[in-house]
Structure formats: C-alpha cells, structure tokens
Short mmCIF file of C-alpha atoms in Angstrom, two decimals:
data_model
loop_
_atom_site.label_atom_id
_atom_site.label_comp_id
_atom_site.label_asym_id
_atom_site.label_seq_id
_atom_site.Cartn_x
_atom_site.Cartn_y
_atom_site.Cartn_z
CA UNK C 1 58.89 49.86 158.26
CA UNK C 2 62.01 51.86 159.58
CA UNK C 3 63.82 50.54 156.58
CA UNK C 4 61.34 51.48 153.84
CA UNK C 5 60.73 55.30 155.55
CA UNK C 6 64.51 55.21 155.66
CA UNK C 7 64.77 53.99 151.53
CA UNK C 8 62.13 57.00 150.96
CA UNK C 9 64.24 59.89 152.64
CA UNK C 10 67.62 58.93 150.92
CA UNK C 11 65.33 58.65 147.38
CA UNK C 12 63.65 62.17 148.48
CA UNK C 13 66.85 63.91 149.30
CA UNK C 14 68.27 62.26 145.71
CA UNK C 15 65.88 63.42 143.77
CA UNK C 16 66.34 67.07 145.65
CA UNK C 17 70.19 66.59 144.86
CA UNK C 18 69.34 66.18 141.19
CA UNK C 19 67.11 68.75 141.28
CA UNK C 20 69.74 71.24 142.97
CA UNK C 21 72.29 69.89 140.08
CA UNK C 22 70.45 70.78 137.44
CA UNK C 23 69.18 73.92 138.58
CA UNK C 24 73.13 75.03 139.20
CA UNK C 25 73.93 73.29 135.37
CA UNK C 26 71.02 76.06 133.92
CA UNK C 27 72.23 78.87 135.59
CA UNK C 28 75.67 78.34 134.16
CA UNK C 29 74.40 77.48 130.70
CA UNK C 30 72.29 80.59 131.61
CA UNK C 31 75.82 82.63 131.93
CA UNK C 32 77.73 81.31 129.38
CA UNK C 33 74.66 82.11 127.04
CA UNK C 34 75.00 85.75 128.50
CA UNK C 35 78.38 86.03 128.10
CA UNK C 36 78.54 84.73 124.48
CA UNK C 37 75.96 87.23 123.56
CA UNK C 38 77.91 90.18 125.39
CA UNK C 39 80.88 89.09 123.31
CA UNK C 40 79.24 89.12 120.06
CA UNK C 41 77.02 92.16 120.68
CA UNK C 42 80.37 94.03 121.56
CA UNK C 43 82.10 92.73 118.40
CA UNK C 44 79.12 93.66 115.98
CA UNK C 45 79.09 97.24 117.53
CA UNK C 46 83.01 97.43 117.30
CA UNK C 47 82.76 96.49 113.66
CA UNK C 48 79.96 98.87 112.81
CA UNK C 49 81.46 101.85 114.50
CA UNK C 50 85.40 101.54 113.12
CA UNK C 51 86.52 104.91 111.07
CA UNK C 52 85.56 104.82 107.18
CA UNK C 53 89.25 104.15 105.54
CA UNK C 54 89.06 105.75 102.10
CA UNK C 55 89.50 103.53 99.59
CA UNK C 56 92.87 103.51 97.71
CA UNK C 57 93.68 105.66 94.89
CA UNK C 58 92.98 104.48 91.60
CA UNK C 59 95.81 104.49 89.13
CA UNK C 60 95.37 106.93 85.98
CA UNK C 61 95.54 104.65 82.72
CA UNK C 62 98.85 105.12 80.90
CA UNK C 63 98.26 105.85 77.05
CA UNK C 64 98.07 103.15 74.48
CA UNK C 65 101.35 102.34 72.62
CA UNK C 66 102.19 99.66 70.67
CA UNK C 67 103.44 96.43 71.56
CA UNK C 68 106.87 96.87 70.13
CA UNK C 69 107.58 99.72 72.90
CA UNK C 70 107.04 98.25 75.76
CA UNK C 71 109.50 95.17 74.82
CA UNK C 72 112.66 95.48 76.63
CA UNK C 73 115.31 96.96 74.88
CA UNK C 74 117.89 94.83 73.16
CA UNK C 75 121.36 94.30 74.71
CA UNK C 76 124.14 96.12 73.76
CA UNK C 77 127.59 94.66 73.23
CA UNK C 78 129.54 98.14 72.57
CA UNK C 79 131.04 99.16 75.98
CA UNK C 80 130.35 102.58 77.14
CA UNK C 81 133.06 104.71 79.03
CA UNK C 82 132.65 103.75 82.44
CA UNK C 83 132.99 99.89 81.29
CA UNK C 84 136.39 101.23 78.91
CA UNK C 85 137.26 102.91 82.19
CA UNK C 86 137.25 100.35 84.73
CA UNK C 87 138.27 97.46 81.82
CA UNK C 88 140.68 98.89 79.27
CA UNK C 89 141.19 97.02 75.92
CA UNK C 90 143.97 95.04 76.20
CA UNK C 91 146.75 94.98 72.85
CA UNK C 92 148.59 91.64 72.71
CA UNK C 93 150.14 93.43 70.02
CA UNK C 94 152.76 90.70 68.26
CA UNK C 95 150.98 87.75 69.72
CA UNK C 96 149.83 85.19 67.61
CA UNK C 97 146.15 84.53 67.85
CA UNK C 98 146.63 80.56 67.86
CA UNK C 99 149.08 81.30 70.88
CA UNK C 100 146.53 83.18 72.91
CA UNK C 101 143.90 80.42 72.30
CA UNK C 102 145.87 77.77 73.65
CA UNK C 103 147.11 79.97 76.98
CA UNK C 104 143.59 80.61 77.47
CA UNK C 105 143.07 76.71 77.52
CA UNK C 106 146.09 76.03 79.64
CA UNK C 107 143.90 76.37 83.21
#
C-alpha cells in the first residue's frame, strides 16, 4: 500500500506542476498580448496625431505651342567667337590638298 499512496503523491504533485506551468505560460501569453496591444495602440495614436504636411505645390500649366517648338534646336556647324578664339583657322596656304590628306593618314 506504501507504494501505491507513494505513486498517488508523485501523480498529485505532477499534475500540480502542470498546473503551475501552465498557469505561468498564460500569464506570459497574458503580457506579451498586453504589450503588443500597448505597441500598436501607441503607433495608431502616433500616426493620427503627426502635423498636417501641406501638400506640394501644383505646377501652373505652360501654354500650348506647337510641336515644332519644343524640338531641340538643330546643330550648328558655324563657329562662334569664343570657339575662333580658343581654335583659330589654320592657312596651309601653298600646301597641296592631296599632301595634307596623306600627312593626316601618316599616324
């Protein structure tokens, strides 16, 4: 008999270890439930309270003009005076045009 009282007790104080467990596993489920709900309460509050931003400036419409203006404009091959300037015109004078062809190939 001492052996089944004994097999009761450690079953009793199992069952009361269990019992302690999950009583300790709610009460942290129980805080991290809290916690989660402080963390979102403080975000929807923090969203709902920020300063109104204006929105941007809209841009005033330019007037209509035809296609053909707003193409880019055409390139120019006369030099202007800064380009003269910097990169004067040179005059081979007497030199034979064939001649400066082939010095030009010479590299």
């Amino acid at each position: 008999m001492d052996t089944i009282g004994q097999n009761l007790k450690d079953f009793e104080e199992k069952i009361n270890d269990l019992h302690a467990n999950e009583h300790n596993r709610f009460e942290q489920s129980k805080r991290r439930f809290s916690d989660i709900s402080s963390v979102v309460n403080t975000n929807v509050h923090h969203e709902q309270q920020q300063e109104h931003i204006p929105p941007p400036p809209v841009p005033t419409p330019e007037p209509q003009r035809p296609p053909r203006d707003n193409l880019p404009k055409p390139a120019s091959n006369t030099p202007d005076a800064k380009t003269q300037e910097e990169f004067p015109y040179i005059d081979h004078g007497a030199i034979d045009f064939e001649m400066r062809k082939e010095l030009w190939k010479v590299d």
